[in-house]
PDB file of C-alpha atoms and ligand atoms in Angstrom:
ATOM      1  CA  MET A   1       0.000   0.000   0.000  1.00  0.00           C
ATOM      2  CA  LYS A   2       1.217   3.482  -0.850  1.00  0.00           C
ATOM      3  CA  ILE A   3       0.743   6.341   1.597  1.00  0.00           C
ATOM      4  CA  ALA A   4       1.318  10.080   1.391  1.00  0.00           C
ATOM      5  CA  VAL A   5       2.054  11.892   4.650  1.00  0.00           C
ATOM      6  CA  PHE A   6       1.110  15.563   5.047  1.00  0.00           C
ATOM      7  CA  VAL A   7       3.144  17.550   7.605  1.00  0.00           C
ATOM      8  CA  SER A   8       3.753  21.108   8.817  1.00  0.00           C
ATOM      9  CA  GLY A   9       6.238  20.893  11.685  1.00  0.00           C
ATOM     10  CA  GLY A  10       8.610  18.727  13.659  1.00  0.00           C
ATOM     11  CA  GLY A  11       7.604  15.477  12.018  1.00  0.00           C
ATOM     12  CA  THR A  12       7.797  13.205  15.068  1.00  0.00           C
ATOM     13  CA  ASN A  13       4.716  11.365  13.834  1.00  0.00           C
ATOM     14  CA  LEU A  14       6.240  11.083  10.367  1.00  0.00           C
ATOM     15  CA  GLN A  15       9.345   9.620  12.003  1.00  0.00           C
ATOM     16  CA  ALA A  16       7.234   7.055  13.867  1.00  0.00           C
ATOM     17  CA  ILE A  17       5.696   5.960  10.550  1.00  0.00           C
ATOM     18  CA  ILE A  18       9.136   5.770   8.941  1.00  0.00           C
ATOM     19  CA  ASP A  19      10.603   3.749  11.826  1.00  0.00           C
ATOM     20  CA  GLN A  20       7.657   1.460  12.547  1.00  0.00           C
ATOM     21  CA  ILE A  21       6.424   0.854   8.982  1.00  0.00           C
ATOM     22  CA  HIS A  22       8.331   2.376   6.056  1.00  0.00           C
ATOM     23  CA  SER A  23      11.766   1.037   7.065  1.00  0.00           C
ATOM     24  CA  LYS A  24      10.525  -2.437   7.957  1.00  0.00           C
ATOM     25  CA  LYS A  25      11.070  -4.826   5.077  1.00  0.00           C
ATOM     26  CA  HIS A  26       8.262  -7.149   6.184  1.00  0.00           C
ATOM     27  CA  GLU A  27       5.661  -4.361   5.948  1.00  0.00           C
ATOM     28  CA  ASP A  28       4.066  -3.976   2.535  1.00  0.00           C
ATOM     29  CA  ILE A  29       3.377  -0.266   3.195  1.00  0.00           C
ATOM     30  CA  ARG A  30       5.567   2.526   1.848  1.00  0.00           C
ATOM     31  CA  ILE A  31       5.526   6.307   2.173  1.00  0.00           C
ATOM     32  CA  VAL A  32       5.671   7.458  -1.456  1.00  0.00           C
ATOM     33  CA  HIS A  33       5.372  11.202  -0.876  1.00  0.00           C
ATOM     34  CA  VAL A  34       5.604  13.748   1.939  1.00  0.00           C
ATOM     35  CA  ILE A  35       3.833  17.072   1.445  1.00  0.00           C
ATOM     36  CA  SER A  36       4.581  19.995   3.749  1.00  0.00           C
ATOM     37  CA  SER A  37       2.428  23.107   4.078  1.00  0.00           C
ATOM     38  CA  LYS A  38       5.394  24.990   5.579  1.00  0.00           C
ATOM     39  CA  LYS A  39       8.953  25.769   4.508  1.00  0.00           C
ATOM     40  CA  ASP A  40      12.086  24.618   6.334  1.00  0.00           C
ATOM     41  CA  THR A  41      10.494  22.146   8.719  1.00  0.00           C
ATOM     42  CA  PHE A  42      12.277  19.368  10.547  1.00  0.00           C
ATOM     43  CA  ALA A  43       9.690  17.027   9.004  1.00  0.00           C
ATOM     44  CA  GLU A  44      11.240  17.837   5.619  1.00  0.00           C
ATOM     45  CA  VAL A  45      14.705  16.947   6.962  1.00  0.00           C
ATOM     46  CA  ARG A  46      13.374  13.631   8.277  1.00  0.00           C
ATOM     47  CA  ALA A  47      11.719  12.778   4.936  1.00  0.00           C
ATOM     48  CA  LYS A  48      14.851  13.589   2.946  1.00  0.00           C
ATOM     49  CA  LYS A  49      16.983  11.509   5.295  1.00  0.00           C
ATOM     50  CA  ALA A  50      14.675   8.570   4.591  1.00  0.00           C
ATOM     51  CA  LYS A  51      14.933   9.325   0.835  1.00  0.00           C
ATOM     52  CA  ILE A  52      11.217  10.033   0.516  1.00  0.00           C
ATOM     53  CA  PRO A  53      10.210  12.652  -2.098  1.00  0.00           C
ATOM     54  CA  VAL A  54       9.014  15.909  -0.506  1.00  0.00           C
ATOM     55  CA  SER A  55       6.874  18.697  -1.955  1.00  0.00           C
ATOM     56  CA  ILE A  56       6.403  22.044  -0.237  1.00  0.00           C
ATOM     57  CA  ILE A  57       2.965  23.427  -1.069  1.00  0.00           C
ATOM     58  CA  LEU A  58       2.158  26.589   0.876  1.00  0.00           C
ATOM     59  CA  ARG A  59      -1.479  27.585   1.419  1.00  0.00           C
ATOM     60  CA  LYS A  60      -0.584  31.275   1.129  1.00  0.00           C
ATOM     61  CA  ASP A  61       0.551  30.757  -2.471  1.00  0.00           C
ATOM     62  CA  PHE A  62      -3.056  30.035  -3.505  1.00  0.00           C
ATOM     63  CA  SER A  63      -5.902  32.524  -3.467  1.00  0.00           C
ATOM     64  CA  SER A  64      -8.637  29.984  -2.684  1.00  0.00           C
ATOM     65  CA  LEU A  65      -9.051  26.671  -0.903  1.00  0.00           C
ATOM     66  CA  ASN A  66     -10.198  25.143  -4.215  1.00  0.00           C
ATOM     67  CA  ASP A  67      -6.921  26.115  -5.843  1.00  0.00           C
ATOM     68  CA  TYR A  68      -4.961  24.698  -2.916  1.00  0.00           C
ATOM     69  CA  ASP A  69      -6.912  21.416  -3.125  1.00  0.00           C
ATOM     70  CA  PHE A  70      -6.209  21.258  -6.840  1.00  0.00           C
ATOM     71  CA  ALA A  71      -2.473  21.807  -6.309  1.00  0.00           C
ATOM     72  CA  LEU A  72      -2.375  19.020  -3.694  1.00  0.00           C
ATOM     73  CA  LEU A  73      -4.283  16.655  -5.987  1.00  0.00           C
ATOM     74  CA  GLU A  74      -1.957  17.464  -8.880  1.00  0.00           C
ATOM     75  CA  ALA A  75       1.109  16.804  -6.714  1.00  0.00           C
ATOM     76  CA  LEU A  76      -0.245  13.370  -5.800  1.00  0.00           C
ATOM     77  CA  LYS A  77      -1.107  12.348  -9.374  1.00  0.00           C
ATOM     78  CA  GLY A  78       2.260  10.751 -10.079  1.00  0.00           C
ATOM     79  CA  ASN A  79       2.191   8.460  -7.053  1.00  0.00           C
ATOM     80  CA  GLN A  80      -1.534   7.748  -6.621  1.00  0.00           C
ATOM     81  CA  PRO A  81      -1.393   6.965  -2.878  1.00  0.00           C
ATOM     82  CA  ASP A  82      -4.021   4.653  -1.369  1.00  0.00           C
ATOM     83  CA  LEU A  83      -4.113   6.569   1.923  1.00  0.00           C
ATOM     84  CA  ILE A  84      -3.383  10.149   3.011  1.00  0.00           C
ATOM     85  CA  VAL A  85      -2.052  10.542   6.553  1.00  0.00           C
ATOM     86  CA  LEU A  86      -2.277  13.973   8.175  1.00  0.00           C
ATOM     87  CA  ALA A  87       0.561  13.960  10.715  1.00  0.00           C
ATOM     88  CA  GLY A  88       0.581  17.435  12.223  1.00  0.00           C
ATOM     89  CA  PHE A  89      -0.717  19.020   8.987  1.00  0.00           C
ATOM     90  CA  MET A  90      -1.888  22.511   9.959  1.00  0.00           C
ATOM     91  CA  SER A  91      -3.776  23.492   6.830  1.00  0.00           C
ATOM     92  CA  PHE A  92      -7.499  22.916   6.208  1.00  0.00           C
ATOM     93  CA  LEU A  93      -8.452  20.620   3.311  1.00  0.00           C
ATOM     94  CA  GLY A  94     -11.389  21.576   1.107  1.00  0.00           C
ATOM     95  CA  LYS A  95     -14.317  19.569  -0.231  1.00  0.00           C
ATOM     96  CA  ASP A  96     -12.622  18.755  -3.532  1.00  0.00           C
ATOM     97  CA  PHE A  97      -9.668  17.104  -1.865  1.00  0.00           C
ATOM     98  CA  ILE A  98     -11.790  15.287   0.711  1.00  0.00           C
ATOM     99  CA  HIS A  99     -14.157  13.927  -1.961  1.00  0.00           C
ATOM    100  CA  ALA A 100     -11.247  12.774  -4.131  1.00  0.00           C
ATOM    101  CA  TYR A 101      -9.904  10.716  -1.205  1.00  0.00           C
ATOM    102  CA  LYS A 102     -13.211   9.932   0.516  1.00  0.00           C
ATOM    103  CA  ASN A 103     -12.685   7.670   3.561  1.00  0.00           C
ATOM    104  CA  ARG A 104      -8.978   7.483   2.700  1.00  0.00           C
ATOM    105  CA  ILE A 105      -7.685  10.431   4.767  1.00  0.00           C
ATOM    106  CA  ILE A 106      -6.761   9.934   8.423  1.00  0.00           C
ATOM    107  CA  ASN A 107      -5.621  12.489  10.972  1.00  0.00           C
ATOM    108  CA  VAL A 108      -3.906  12.298  14.350  1.00  0.00           C
ATOM    109  CA  HIS A 109      -5.199  14.764  16.938  1.00  0.00           C
ATOM    110  CA  PRO A 110      -3.521  15.412  20.324  1.00  0.00           C
ATOM    111  CA  SER A 111      -6.608  14.940  22.538  1.00  0.00           C
ATOM    112  CA  LEU A 112      -9.369  12.472  23.260  1.00  0.00           C
ATOM    113  CA  ILE A 113     -11.985  13.758  20.797  1.00  0.00           C
ATOM    114  CA  PRO A 114     -14.593  15.237  21.424  1.00  0.00           C
ATOM    115  CA  SER A 115     -12.609  17.003  24.176  1.00  0.00           C
ATOM    116  CA  PHE A 116     -10.185  19.791  23.267  1.00  0.00           C
ATOM    117  CA  CYS A 117     -10.686  19.687  19.508  1.00  0.00           C
ATOM    118  CA  GLY A 118     -12.218  21.761  16.722  1.00  0.00           C
ATOM    119  CA  GLU A 119     -11.070  24.881  14.910  1.00  0.00           C
ATOM    120  CA  GLY A 120      -8.033  26.515  16.536  1.00  0.00           C
ATOM    121  CA  MET A 121      -7.242  23.487  18.732  1.00  0.00           C
ATOM    122  CA  TYR A 122      -3.900  22.315  17.464  1.00  0.00           C
ATOM    123  CA  GLY A 123      -0.315  21.827  18.608  1.00  0.00           C
ATOM    124  CA  LEU A 124       0.114  22.907  22.237  1.00  0.00           C
ATOM    125  CA  LYS A 125      -3.394  24.346  22.640  1.00  0.00           C
ATOM    126  CA  PRO A 126      -5.298  21.129  23.541  1.00  0.00           C
ATOM    127  CA  HIS A 127      -2.711  20.468  26.274  1.00  0.00           C
ATOM    128  CA  GLU A 128      -2.985  24.001  27.688  1.00  0.00           C
ATOM    129  CA  ALA A 129      -6.779  23.699  27.669  1.00  0.00           C
ATOM    130  CA  ALA A 130      -6.670  20.275  29.345  1.00  0.00           C
ATOM    131  CA  LEU A 131      -4.459  21.592  32.192  1.00  0.00           C
ATOM    132  CA  GLU A 132      -6.729  24.612  32.594  1.00  0.00           C
ATOM    133  CA  LYS A 133      -9.764  22.316  32.973  1.00  0.00           C
ATOM    134  CA  GLY A 134      -7.895  20.145  35.450  1.00  0.00           C
ATOM    135  CA  VAL A 135      -8.640  16.858  33.701  1.00  0.00           C
ATOM    136  CA  LYS A 136      -6.743  13.807  34.963  1.00  0.00           C
ATOM    137  CA  ILE A 137      -6.676  11.900  31.669  1.00  0.00           C
ATOM    138  CA  VAL A 138      -5.697  13.188  28.233  1.00  0.00           C
ATOM    139  CA  GLY A 139      -4.632  11.338  25.101  1.00  0.00           C
ATOM    140  CA  ALA A 140      -4.708  11.160  21.330  1.00  0.00           C
ATOM    141  CA  THR A 141      -7.165  10.189  18.602  1.00  0.00           C
ATOM    142  CA  VAL A 142      -6.776   8.897  15.055  1.00  0.00           C
ATOM    143  CA  HIS A 143      -9.867   9.539  12.943  1.00  0.00           C
ATOM    144  CA  PHE A 144     -11.058   9.782   9.369  1.00  0.00           C
ATOM    145  CA  ILE A 145     -11.381  13.278   7.947  1.00  0.00           C
ATOM    146  CA  ASP A 146     -14.733  14.711   6.961  1.00  0.00           C
ATOM    147  CA  GLU A 147     -15.617  18.269   6.006  1.00  0.00           C
ATOM    148  CA  GLU A 148     -15.599  19.670   9.566  1.00  0.00           C
ATOM    149  CA  TYR A 149     -12.803  20.002  12.133  1.00  0.00           C
ATOM    150  CA  ASP A 150     -12.108  16.745  14.027  1.00  0.00           C
ATOM    151  CA  THR A 151     -15.586  15.251  13.530  1.00  0.00           C
ATOM    152  CA  GLY A 152     -14.938  12.235  11.269  1.00  0.00           C
ATOM    153  CA  PRO A 153     -15.306   8.605  12.445  1.00  0.00           C
ATOM    154  CA  ILE A 154     -12.835   7.706  15.200  1.00  0.00           C
ATOM    155  CA  ILE A 155     -10.489   4.782  14.501  1.00  0.00           C
ATOM    156  CA  LEU A 156      -8.354   4.564  17.659  1.00  0.00           C
ATOM    157  CA  GLN A 157      -7.848   6.494  20.897  1.00  0.00           C
ATOM    158  CA  LYS A 158      -5.233   6.093  23.623  1.00  0.00           C
ATOM    159  CA  ALA A 159      -5.312   7.689  27.066  1.00  0.00           C
ATOM    160  CA  VAL A 160      -2.406   9.212  28.984  1.00  0.00           C
ATOM    161  CA  GLN A 161      -2.442  10.060  32.706  1.00  0.00           C
ATOM    162  CA  VAL A 162      -1.879  13.701  33.690  1.00  0.00           C
ATOM    163  CA  LYS A 163       0.743  14.214  36.425  1.00  0.00           C
ATOM    164  CA  GLU A 164       0.342  16.981  38.998  1.00  0.00           C
ATOM    165  CA  ASP A 165       3.363  18.979  37.904  1.00  0.00           C
ATOM    166  CA  ASP A 166       2.864  18.606  34.142  1.00  0.00           C
ATOM    167  CA  THR A 167       3.401  21.661  31.952  1.00  0.00           C
ATOM    168  CA  PRO A 168       1.733  21.843  28.502  1.00  0.00           C
ATOM    169  CA  PHE A 169       5.124  20.877  27.013  1.00  0.00           C
ATOM    170  CA  ASP A 170       5.404  17.815  29.283  1.00  0.00           C
ATOM    171  CA  LEU A 171       1.922  16.704  28.275  1.00  0.00           C
ATOM    172  CA  GLN A 172       2.564  17.292  24.592  1.00  0.00           C
ATOM    173  CA  GLU A 173       5.748  15.228  24.708  1.00  0.00           C
ATOM    174  CA  ARG A 174       4.117  12.336  26.629  1.00  0.00           C
ATOM    175  CA  VAL A 175       0.952  12.303  24.510  1.00  0.00           C
ATOM    176  CA  MET A 176       3.090  12.201  21.360  1.00  0.00           C
ATOM    177  CA  ARG A 177       5.361   9.430  22.642  1.00  0.00           C
ATOM    178  CA  GLU A 178       2.846   7.286  24.534  1.00  0.00           C
ATOM    179  CA  ALA A 179      -0.247   7.786  22.395  1.00  0.00           C
ATOM    180  CA  GLU A 180       0.163   9.426  18.954  1.00  0.00           C
ATOM    181  CA  GLN A 181       3.245   7.476  17.937  1.00  0.00           C
ATOM    182  CA  VAL A 182       1.548   4.236  18.993  1.00  0.00           C
ATOM    183  CA  ILE A 183      -1.930   4.600  17.493  1.00  0.00           C
ATOM    184  CA  LEU A 184      -1.044   6.375  14.235  1.00  0.00           C
ATOM    185  CA  PRO A 185       1.195   3.569  12.867  1.00  0.00           C
ATOM    186  CA  LEU A 186      -1.307   1.017  14.184  1.00  0.00           C
ATOM    187  CA  ALA A 187      -4.218   2.716  12.394  1.00  0.00           C
ATOM    188  CA  ILE A 188      -2.218   2.747   9.152  1.00  0.00           C
ATOM    189  CA  LYS A 189      -1.566  -0.999   9.453  1.00  0.00           C
ATOM    190  CA  LEU A 190      -5.240  -1.681  10.219  1.00  0.00           C
ATOM    191  CA  PHE A 191      -6.267   0.340   7.161  1.00  0.00           C
ATOM    192  CA  ALA A 192      -3.713  -1.419   4.934  1.00  0.00           C
ATOM    193  CA  ASN A 193      -5.032  -4.789   6.044  1.00  0.00           C
ATOM    194  CA  GLY A 194      -8.656  -3.850   5.354  1.00  0.00           C
ATOM    195  CA  LYS A 195      -9.556  -4.112   9.047  1.00  0.00           C
ATOM    196  CA  ILE A 196     -11.498  -0.848   9.408  1.00  0.00           C
ATOM    197  CA  ALA A 197     -15.162  -0.661   8.430  1.00  0.00           C
ATOM    198  CA  ILE A 198     -16.993   2.661   8.628  1.00  0.00           C
ATOM    199  CA  GLU A 199     -20.594   2.489   9.833  1.00  0.00           C
ATOM    200  CA  GLY A 200     -22.000   6.018   9.940  1.00  0.00           C
ATOM    201  CA  LYS A 201     -20.099   7.932  12.637  1.00  0.00           C
ATOM    202  CA  ARG A 202     -18.586   4.738  14.044  1.00  0.00           C
ATOM    203  CA  THR A 203     -15.862   2.406  12.911  1.00  0.00           C
ATOM    204  CA  ARG A 204     -15.657  -1.327  13.465  1.00  0.00           C
ATOM    205  CA  ILE A 205     -12.176  -2.809  13.779  1.00  0.00           C
ATOM    206  CA  SER A 206     -11.872  -6.508  12.928  1.00  0.00           C
ATOM    207  CA  ASN A 207      -9.170  -8.844  14.239  1.00  0.00           C
TER     208      ASN A 207
HETATM  209  C1  GAR B   1       1.094  16.490  16.902  1.00  0.00           C
HETATM  210  O1  GAR B   1       0.925  16.583  18.283  1.00  0.00           O
HETATM  211  C2  GAR B   1      -0.247  16.312  16.215  1.00  0.00           C
HETATM  212  O2  GAR B   1      -1.133  15.525  16.932  1.00  0.00           O
HETATM  213  C3  GAR B   1      -0.727  17.732  16.174  1.00  0.00           C
HETATM  214  O3  GAR B   1       0.410  18.481  15.827  1.00  0.00           O
HETATM  215  C4  GAR B   1       1.584  17.824  16.322  1.00  0.00           C
HETATM  216  C5  GAR B   1       2.544  17.617  15.178  1.00  0.00           C
HETATM  217  O4  GAR B   1       3.767  17.117  15.641  1.00  0.00           O
HETATM  218  N1  GAR B   1      -1.807  17.896  15.244  1.00  0.00           N
HETATM  219  C6  GAR B   1      -2.818  18.731  15.447  1.00  0.00           C
HETATM  220  O5  GAR B   1      -2.878  19.471  16.397  1.00  0.00           O
HETATM  221  C7  GAR B   1      -3.884  18.719  14.364  1.00  0.00           C
HETATM  222  N2  GAR B   1      -5.110  19.271  14.864  1.00  0.00           N
HETATM  223  P1  GAR B   1       4.806  16.452  14.658  1.00  0.00           P
HETATM  224  O6  GAR B   1       4.988  17.375  13.462  1.00  0.00           O
HETATM  225  O7  GAR B   1       6.058  16.372  15.486  1.00  0.00           O
HETATM  226  O8  GAR B   1       4.289  15.083  14.266  1.00  0.00           O
END
């Protein structure tokens, strides 16, 4: 199976996919393309080190979301990926892109959806909000993308305990390491093996 990974930042999730899937000879899943919505990211460095083709496609270079969608679709034409993985991708995808890859786009979000998600909740913000609310459990979610923010069918979630002295940075680091980097590669493998069925808002995972 061919996957394209969309990034915008540090690329720790991309690295987890490279290490746990792409570099493993026994896995029949390869990253064929990395697309970044930002310039000069560490994600780009990681992709190049793994010899994966990278395209930088900046949202600000396009006057409309339709044009941006079209540019992304054009960039993918050569490789025809089976699955798009949003791994810290900070740009919104429009209807055209989502329809072209219907039920074949997954996203990792740094909270237990439906808590601390939606427009504007990205990066460090869900962790700051979780500490402000005083919750004792946080975590990460992998879900399919639909046309709203963080509302598509949930594939996997993993919880992480909050410690009393945690800062937002501590939480971000632990949620990435203990949850995101575990469930994102797992969701990709489940998808590749045809183990995820979508039933309305719910998914059914088969063994
Ligand atoms: C990750 O925590 C990811 O869950 C989050 O951005 C970070 C990217 O880190 N994504 C979102 O907030 C999307 N709503 P990375 O570039 O090191 O993988």
